[in-house]
Amino acid sequence: MYIYLPSSYFTSDKKYPVVYYLHGFQAGPFEARSISGRTLDRYSEQNNIQEMIIVGINGANQFGGSFYTNSPVTGNWEDFVTSDVVSYLDNNYRTLPVPEKRGIVGFSMGGFAAINIAFRHPDKFKHVFTLSPGLFDENGLEKAIKQWNELEWGPVLDAYGAAFAPNPQALDDNLWHEWDPTNPSVVEMWESGYGNVESKVDAYLKQEEKLSSIYVEYGSEDQFTWIPEGSQFLVETLRAKGIEVGEHDHGSGHVVTFVQAEHIIDFFGNAF
């Protein structure tokens, strides 16, 4: 993990809210530095935003990315985030150990995970910000598979399959169901990752606990065109079901810059 502590942490006995950051594919926990350090300190001081702890959580594995989901092939990454990491922070740092003072944010692969985990665990996190998330609309899976193949991104296909289409009983080295558009059961498993947005929202709504704030940001110039399309589909689905959600198109590509960092800090500062 990467853990950023506010400057006052060392001169006070205050307790702080915590933002948990989930990084993109083939990145690492230090990606969380994009929103901490000088950007957080400066923006907080200039805009009277309260201090917070930032935690970058590792989501990398032998495939390049775990998608922070539970899989019998790659391990229980969702449990790692929601149980191990949160418990470790609350037991070892001066946190405000209540859901209302916890937020989760992610970029790309981590953006998907932030939404996925927040929808499944609103009893742990009350605020979620997703940036350029891996999400599919009705046609997103087909578009993503085509693009990944065109880019010769075999590792992404392998990682995605290992996470969402696991086959731990396989006798060869491929411990997942490889992409096969002619096999409905395989398509269903692959859709279960970045797709099935409506069913995931419905499952969230059945939970007793609810999120306090949701924000979706993306760039209309993203090279992965299915990402802004999937983001918009999520927003439309939420609003159609009466769920309030913030939305912003920063008009750029698949990036995390100081501009997005300030948006994230502002969101959580106000949410807390």
mmCIF file of C-alpha atoms in Angstrom:
data_model
loop_
_atom_site.group_PDB
_atom_site.id
_atom_site.type_symbol
_atom_site.label_atom_id
_atom_site.label_comp_id
_atom_site.label_asym_id
_atom_site.label_seq_id
_atom_site.Cartn_x
_atom_site.Cartn_y
_atom_site.Cartn_z
ATOM 1 C CA MET A 1 0.000 0.000 0.000
ATOM 2 C CA TYR A 2 0.847 3.642 -0.405
ATOM 3 C CA ILE A 3 -0.373 5.711 2.543
ATOM 4 C CA TYR A 4 -0.429 9.508 2.568
ATOM 5 C CA LEU A 5 -0.875 11.178 5.954
ATOM 6 C CA PRO A 6 -1.844 14.855 6.311
ATOM 7 C CA SER A 7 0.824 17.142 7.741
ATOM 8 C CA SER A 8 -1.214 17.742 10.897
ATOM 9 C CA TYR A 9 -1.286 14.005 11.594
ATOM 10 C CA PHE A 10 2.133 14.290 13.234
ATOM 11 C CA THR A 11 1.297 17.269 15.439
ATOM 12 C CA SER A 12 -2.193 16.428 16.644
ATOM 13 C CA ASP A 13 -4.342 13.582 17.921
ATOM 14 C CA LYS A 14 -7.109 14.183 15.375
ATOM 15 C CA LYS A 15 -8.852 11.390 13.496
ATOM 16 C CA TYR A 16 -9.282 11.616 9.726
ATOM 17 C CA PRO A 17 -11.556 10.400 6.931
ATOM 18 C CA VAL A 18 -9.951 8.028 4.439
ATOM 19 C CA VAL A 19 -10.008 7.844 0.648
ATOM 20 C CA TYR A 20 -9.055 4.471 -0.833
ATOM 21 C CA TYR A 21 -7.554 4.662 -4.339
ATOM 22 C CA LEU A 22 -7.640 1.784 -6.853
ATOM 23 C CA HIS A 23 -5.154 2.053 -9.729
ATOM 24 C CA GLY A 24 -5.325 1.180 -13.413
ATOM 25 C CA PHE A 25 -4.129 -1.928 -15.260
ATOM 26 C CA GLN A 26 -0.366 -2.547 -15.105
ATOM 27 C CA ALA A 27 0.024 0.344 -12.659
ATOM 28 C CA GLY A 28 0.516 0.241 -8.901
ATOM 29 C CA PRO A 29 -0.507 1.798 -5.589
ATOM 30 C CA PHE A 30 1.777 4.800 -6.093
ATOM 31 C CA GLU A 31 -0.660 6.026 -8.758
ATOM 32 C CA ALA A 32 -2.519 7.426 -5.747
ATOM 33 C CA ARG A 33 0.167 10.102 -5.518
ATOM 34 C CA SER A 34 -1.645 11.808 -8.390
ATOM 35 C CA ILE A 35 -4.203 13.059 -5.852
ATOM 36 C CA SER A 36 -2.084 13.333 -2.712
ATOM 37 C CA GLY A 37 0.964 15.325 -1.665
ATOM 38 C CA ARG A 38 1.303 18.820 -3.098
ATOM 39 C CA THR A 39 -1.967 18.711 -5.053
ATOM 40 C CA LEU A 40 -4.008 17.724 -2.011
ATOM 41 C CA ASP A 41 -2.191 20.071 0.362
ATOM 42 C CA ARG A 42 -2.423 23.075 -1.952
ATOM 43 C CA TYR A 43 -6.006 22.518 -3.040
ATOM 44 C CA SER A 44 -7.198 21.794 0.499
ATOM 45 C CA GLU A 45 -5.597 24.951 1.851
ATOM 46 C CA GLN A 46 -6.866 27.180 -0.960
ATOM 47 C CA ASN A 47 -10.423 25.821 -0.839
ATOM 48 C CA ASN A 48 -10.765 25.066 2.850
ATOM 49 C CA ILE A 49 -11.110 21.334 2.214
ATOM 50 C CA GLN A 50 -10.620 19.191 5.295
ATOM 51 C CA GLU A 51 -7.575 16.981 5.523
ATOM 52 C CA MET A 52 -7.828 13.284 4.727
ATOM 53 C CA ILE A 53 -5.747 10.132 4.553
ATOM 54 C CA ILE A 54 -5.156 8.722 1.055
ATOM 55 C CA VAL A 55 -4.501 4.999 0.620
ATOM 56 C CA GLY A 56 -3.292 3.517 -2.662
ATOM 57 C CA ILE A 57 -4.150 -0.186 -2.771
ATOM 58 C CA ASN A 58 -2.196 -2.652 -4.877
ATOM 59 C CA GLY A 59 -4.290 -4.444 -7.483
ATOM 60 C CA ALA A 60 -1.476 -5.861 -9.615
ATOM 61 C CA ASN A 61 -0.879 -9.587 -9.974
ATOM 62 C CA GLN A 62 0.908 -12.028 -12.278
ATOM 63 C CA PHE A 63 -1.495 -11.052 -15.068
ATOM 64 C CA GLY A 64 -0.915 -7.317 -14.724
ATOM 65 C CA GLY A 65 -4.205 -6.537 -13.014
ATOM 66 C CA SER A 66 -6.693 -8.240 -10.697
ATOM 67 C CA PHE A 67 -9.642 -5.921 -11.364
ATOM 68 C CA TYR A 68 -9.984 -6.026 -7.558
ATOM 69 C CA THR A 69 -12.479 -8.862 -7.856
ATOM 70 C CA ASN A 70 -12.695 -12.288 -6.229
ATOM 71 C CA SER A 71 -11.574 -15.148 -8.463
ATOM 72 C CA PRO A 72 -10.615 -18.777 -7.727
ATOM 73 C CA VAL A 73 -7.766 -18.316 -10.214
ATOM 74 C CA THR A 74 -6.227 -15.023 -9.053
ATOM 75 C CA GLY A 75 -7.420 -14.669 -5.453
ATOM 76 C CA ASN A 76 -9.969 -12.717 -3.430
ATOM 77 C CA TRP A 77 -9.006 -9.139 -4.212
ATOM 78 C CA GLU A 78 -12.402 -7.664 -3.335
ATOM 79 C CA ASP A 79 -12.131 -9.193 0.129
ATOM 80 C CA PHE A 80 -8.583 -7.839 0.384
ATOM 81 C CA VAL A 81 -9.867 -4.292 -0.160
ATOM 82 C CA THR A 82 -13.044 -4.391 1.903
ATOM 83 C CA SER A 83 -11.771 -6.448 4.821
ATOM 84 C CA ASP A 84 -7.979 -6.624 5.082
ATOM 85 C CA VAL A 85 -7.033 -3.118 4.006
ATOM 86 C CA VAL A 86 -9.853 -1.256 5.737
ATOM 87 C CA SER A 87 -9.272 -3.188 8.970
ATOM 88 C CA TYR A 88 -5.532 -2.539 8.790
ATOM 89 C CA LEU A 89 -6.016 1.217 8.402
ATOM 90 C CA ASP A 90 -8.598 1.445 11.181
ATOM 91 C CA ASN A 91 -6.426 -0.599 13.554
ATOM 92 C CA ASN A 92 -3.118 1.132 12.861
ATOM 93 C CA TYR A 93 -3.946 4.759 12.011
ATOM 94 C CA ARG A 94 -6.137 7.473 13.444
ATOM 95 C CA THR A 95 -9.046 7.062 11.076
ATOM 96 C CA LEU A 96 -12.704 7.897 11.515
ATOM 97 C CA PRO A 97 -13.782 4.225 11.335
ATOM 98 C CA VAL A 98 -17.310 4.678 9.989
ATOM 99 C CA PRO A 99 -18.644 4.262 6.424
ATOM 100 C CA GLU A 100 -19.652 7.924 6.234
ATOM 101 C CA LYS A 101 -15.982 8.893 6.536
ATOM 102 C CA ARG A 102 -14.705 6.409 3.930
ATOM 103 C CA GLY A 103 -14.541 7.016 0.198
ATOM 104 C CA ILE A 104 -13.372 4.868 -2.692
ATOM 105 C CA VAL A 105 -12.014 6.114 -6.012
ATOM 106 C CA GLY A 106 -10.391 4.441 -8.981
ATOM 107 C CA PHE A 107 -9.081 5.006 -12.480
ATOM 108 C CA SER A 108 -9.726 2.737 -15.497
ATOM 109 C CA MET A 109 -9.516 -0.847 -14.161
ATOM 110 C CA GLY A 110 -9.679 0.724 -10.706
ATOM 111 C CA GLY A 111 -12.584 2.910 -11.798
ATOM 112 C CA PHE A 112 -14.595 -0.206 -12.536
ATOM 113 C CA ALA A 113 -13.546 -1.680 -9.218
ATOM 114 C CA ALA A 114 -14.496 1.432 -7.258
ATOM 115 C CA ILE A 115 -18.050 1.307 -8.602
ATOM 116 C CA ASN A 116 -18.269 -2.469 -8.314
ATOM 117 C CA ILE A 117 -17.054 -2.537 -4.710
ATOM 118 C CA ALA A 118 -19.088 0.501 -3.645
ATOM 119 C CA PHE A 119 -22.294 -1.007 -5.056
ATOM 120 C CA ARG A 120 -21.590 -4.283 -3.268
ATOM 121 C CA HIS A 121 -20.388 -2.775 0.017
ATOM 122 C CA PRO A 122 -22.277 0.444 0.809
ATOM 123 C CA ASP A 123 -21.919 -0.626 4.437
ATOM 124 C CA LYS A 124 -18.154 -0.020 4.137
ATOM 125 C CA PHE A 125 -17.932 3.005 1.803
ATOM 126 C CA LYS A 126 -20.506 5.770 1.482
ATOM 127 C CA HIS A 127 -18.849 7.842 -1.259
ATOM 128 C CA VAL A 128 -17.540 6.727 -4.655
ATOM 129 C CA PHE A 129 -15.768 8.584 -7.470
ATOM 130 C CA THR A 130 -15.065 6.631 -10.650
ATOM 131 C CA LEU A 131 -12.692 8.033 -13.279
ATOM 132 C CA SER A 132 -12.661 6.665 -16.851
ATOM 133 C CA PRO A 133 -13.998 3.349 -15.568
ATOM 134 C CA GLY A 134 -13.924 0.065 -17.441
ATOM 135 C CA LEU A 135 -17.654 -0.252 -18.095
ATOM 136 C CA PHE A 136 -19.690 -1.658 -20.991
ATOM 137 C CA ASP A 137 -22.959 -0.499 -22.439
ATOM 138 C CA GLU A 138 -24.961 -3.025 -24.504
ATOM 139 C CA ASN A 139 -22.220 -3.142 -27.176
ATOM 140 C CA GLY A 140 -19.169 -2.485 -25.025
ATOM 141 C CA LEU A 141 -17.889 -6.046 -24.707
ATOM 142 C CA GLU A 142 -17.707 -6.552 -28.460
ATOM 143 C CA LYS A 143 -15.973 -3.201 -28.960
ATOM 144 C CA ALA A 144 -13.448 -3.806 -26.176
ATOM 145 C CA ILE A 145 -12.539 -7.304 -27.363
ATOM 146 C CA LYS A 146 -12.052 -6.025 -30.901
ATOM 147 C CA GLN A 147 -9.819 -3.168 -29.729
ATOM 148 C CA TRP A 148 -7.759 -5.326 -27.375
ATOM 149 C CA ASN A 149 -7.148 -7.780 -30.226
ATOM 150 C CA GLU A 150 -6.239 -5.002 -32.666
ATOM 151 C CA LEU A 151 -3.742 -3.622 -30.152
ATOM 152 C CA GLU A 152 -2.419 -7.151 -29.572
ATOM 153 C CA TRP A 153 -3.104 -6.747 -25.880
ATOM 154 C CA GLY A 154 -3.043 -10.424 -25.026
ATOM 155 C CA PRO A 155 -2.164 -9.741 -21.364
ATOM 156 C CA VAL A 156 -5.353 -7.708 -20.923
ATOM 157 C CA LEU A 157 -7.448 -10.515 -22.396
ATOM 158 C CA ASP A 158 -5.706 -13.059 -20.171
ATOM 159 C CA ALA A 159 -6.123 -10.933 -17.049
ATOM 160 C CA TYR A 160 -9.782 -10.184 -17.770
ATOM 161 C CA GLY A 161 -10.534 -13.842 -18.427
ATOM 162 C CA ALA A 162 -8.725 -14.971 -15.273
ATOM 163 C CA ALA A 163 -10.717 -12.480 -13.204
ATOM 164 C CA PHE A 164 -14.195 -12.922 -14.641
ATOM 165 C CA ALA A 165 -14.207 -16.251 -16.486
ATOM 166 C CA PRO A 166 -12.161 -18.472 -14.182
ATOM 167 C CA ASN A 167 -11.701 -22.161 -14.890
ATOM 168 C CA PRO A 168 -9.515 -23.491 -12.061
ATOM 169 C CA GLN A 169 -10.070 -27.101 -13.175
ATOM 170 C CA ALA A 170 -8.322 -26.533 -16.511
ATOM 171 C CA LEU A 171 -5.610 -29.055 -17.304
ATOM 172 C CA ASP A 172 -3.443 -26.678 -19.302
ATOM 173 C CA ASP A 173 -1.841 -23.329 -18.534
ATOM 174 C CA ASN A 174 -4.936 -21.281 -19.382
ATOM 175 C CA LEU A 175 -6.820 -21.300 -16.109
ATOM 176 C CA TRP A 176 -9.702 -19.292 -17.557
ATOM 177 C CA HIS A 177 -12.270 -19.529 -20.298
ATOM 178 C CA GLU A 178 -10.738 -17.906 -23.358
ATOM 179 C CA TRP A 179 -12.934 -15.542 -25.329
ATOM 180 C CA ASP A 180 -15.365 -17.431 -27.587
ATOM 181 C CA PRO A 181 -18.186 -15.335 -29.084
ATOM 182 C CA THR A 182 -19.978 -18.513 -30.227
ATOM 183 C CA ASN A 183 -20.313 -19.875 -26.694
ATOM 184 C CA PRO A 184 -23.167 -18.147 -24.787
ATOM 185 C CA SER A 185 -21.883 -19.263 -21.376
ATOM 186 C CA VAL A 186 -18.436 -17.803 -22.090
ATOM 187 C CA VAL A 187 -19.958 -14.552 -23.365
ATOM 188 C CA GLU A 188 -22.072 -14.346 -20.217
ATOM 189 C CA MET A 189 -19.010 -14.720 -17.991
ATOM 190 C CA TRP A 190 -17.050 -12.083 -19.902
ATOM 191 C CA GLU A 191 -20.044 -9.740 -19.771
ATOM 192 C CA SER A 192 -20.199 -10.215 -15.989
ATOM 193 C CA GLY A 193 -17.074 -8.087 -15.524
ATOM 194 C CA TYR A 194 -17.365 -4.658 -17.068
ATOM 195 C CA GLY A 195 -20.912 -5.317 -18.266
ATOM 196 C CA ASN A 196 -24.302 -6.201 -16.755
ATOM 197 C CA VAL A 197 -24.568 -2.631 -15.472
ATOM 198 C CA GLU A 198 -28.334 -2.701 -15.048
ATOM 199 C CA SER A 199 -28.331 -5.926 -13.023
ATOM 200 C CA LYS A 200 -25.537 -4.580 -10.815
ATOM 201 C CA VAL A 201 -27.513 -1.417 -10.116
ATOM 202 C CA ASP A 202 -30.618 -3.503 -9.347
ATOM 203 C CA ALA A 203 -28.609 -5.666 -6.936
ATOM 204 C CA TYR A 204 -27.317 -2.514 -5.234
ATOM 205 C CA LEU A 205 -30.836 -1.156 -4.826
ATOM 206 C CA LYS A 206 -31.904 -4.327 -3.024
ATOM 207 C CA GLN A 207 -29.388 -3.688 -0.268
ATOM 208 C CA GLU A 208 -30.537 -2.069 2.939
ATOM 209 C CA GLU A 209 -27.596 0.365 3.030
ATOM 210 C CA LYS A 210 -27.212 3.004 0.314
ATOM 211 C CA LEU A 211 -24.371 5.195 -0.906
ATOM 212 C CA SER A 212 -24.434 8.858 0.054
ATOM 213 C CA SER A 213 -22.744 10.226 -3.072
ATOM 214 C CA ILE A 214 -21.719 8.925 -6.496
ATOM 215 C CA TYR A 215 -19.649 10.723 -9.138
ATOM 216 C CA VAL A 216 -18.680 9.598 -12.645
ATOM 217 C CA GLU A 217 -15.988 11.389 -14.658
ATOM 218 C CA TYR A 218 -14.657 10.473 -18.096
ATOM 219 C CA GLY A 219 -13.129 12.003 -21.207
ATOM 220 C CA SER A 220 -14.979 12.152 -24.515
ATOM 221 C CA GLU A 221 -11.619 11.906 -26.323
ATOM 222 C CA ASP A 222 -10.729 8.623 -24.619
ATOM 223 C CA GLN A 223 -8.972 6.286 -27.069
ATOM 224 C CA PHE A 224 -11.124 3.515 -25.645
ATOM 225 C CA THR A 225 -14.419 4.845 -26.964
ATOM 226 C CA TRP A 226 -16.404 2.204 -25.102
ATOM 227 C CA ILE A 227 -15.313 3.758 -21.789
ATOM 228 C CA PRO A 228 -17.155 7.115 -22.088
ATOM 229 C CA GLU A 229 -20.057 5.209 -23.659
ATOM 230 C CA GLY A 230 -20.131 2.817 -20.710
ATOM 231 C CA SER A 231 -19.798 5.688 -18.251
ATOM 232 C CA GLN A 232 -22.752 7.492 -19.806
ATOM 233 C CA PHE A 233 -24.733 4.251 -19.764
ATOM 234 C CA LEU A 234 -24.088 3.894 -16.028
ATOM 235 C CA VAL A 235 -25.207 7.465 -15.377
ATOM 236 C CA GLU A 236 -28.362 6.999 -17.478
ATOM 237 C CA THR A 237 -29.155 3.728 -15.692
ATOM 238 C CA LEU A 238 -28.744 5.284 -12.255
ATOM 239 C CA ARG A 239 -30.845 8.327 -13.071
ATOM 240 C CA ALA A 240 -33.566 6.196 -14.652
ATOM 241 C CA LYS A 241 -33.871 4.408 -11.317
ATOM 242 C CA GLY A 242 -34.030 7.626 -9.336
ATOM 243 C CA ILE A 243 -30.451 7.571 -8.044
ATOM 244 C CA GLU A 244 -28.652 10.912 -7.856
ATOM 245 C CA VAL A 245 -25.243 10.891 -9.536
ATOM 246 C CA GLY A 246 -22.733 13.567 -10.498
ATOM 247 C CA GLU A 247 -21.280 13.469 -14.000
ATOM 248 C CA HIS A 248 -18.466 15.299 -15.767
ATOM 249 C CA ASP A 249 -16.845 14.964 -19.187
ATOM 250 C CA HIS A 250 -13.408 16.512 -18.879
ATOM 251 C CA GLY A 251 -13.088 16.446 -22.683
ATOM 252 C CA SER A 252 -9.668 14.819 -22.702
ATOM 253 C CA GLY A 253 -8.358 11.271 -23.051
ATOM 254 C CA HIS A 254 -7.602 8.340 -20.760
ATOM 255 C CA VAL A 255 -5.664 10.334 -18.183
ATOM 256 C CA VAL A 256 -5.265 11.326 -14.551
ATOM 257 C CA THR A 257 -3.901 14.869 -14.363
ATOM 258 C CA PHE A 258 -3.931 17.519 -11.624
ATOM 259 C CA VAL A 259 -7.305 18.642 -13.015
ATOM 260 C CA GLN A 260 -8.908 15.278 -12.290
ATOM 261 C CA ALA A 261 -7.041 15.177 -8.981
ATOM 262 C CA GLU A 262 -8.616 18.441 -7.905
ATOM 263 C CA HIS A 263 -12.061 17.161 -8.896
ATOM 264 C CA ILE A 264 -11.511 14.048 -6.763
ATOM 265 C CA ILE A 265 -10.279 16.049 -3.766
ATOM 266 C CA ASP A 266 -13.147 18.508 -4.044
ATOM 267 C CA PHE A 267 -15.704 15.687 -4.269
ATOM 268 C CA PHE A 268 -14.491 13.890 -1.157
ATOM 269 C CA GLY A 269 -13.837 17.080 0.751
ATOM 270 C CA ASN A 270 -17.459 18.035 0.334
ATOM 271 C CA ALA A 271 -18.724 14.473 0.803
ATOM 272 C CA PHE A 272 -16.995 14.155 4.176
#
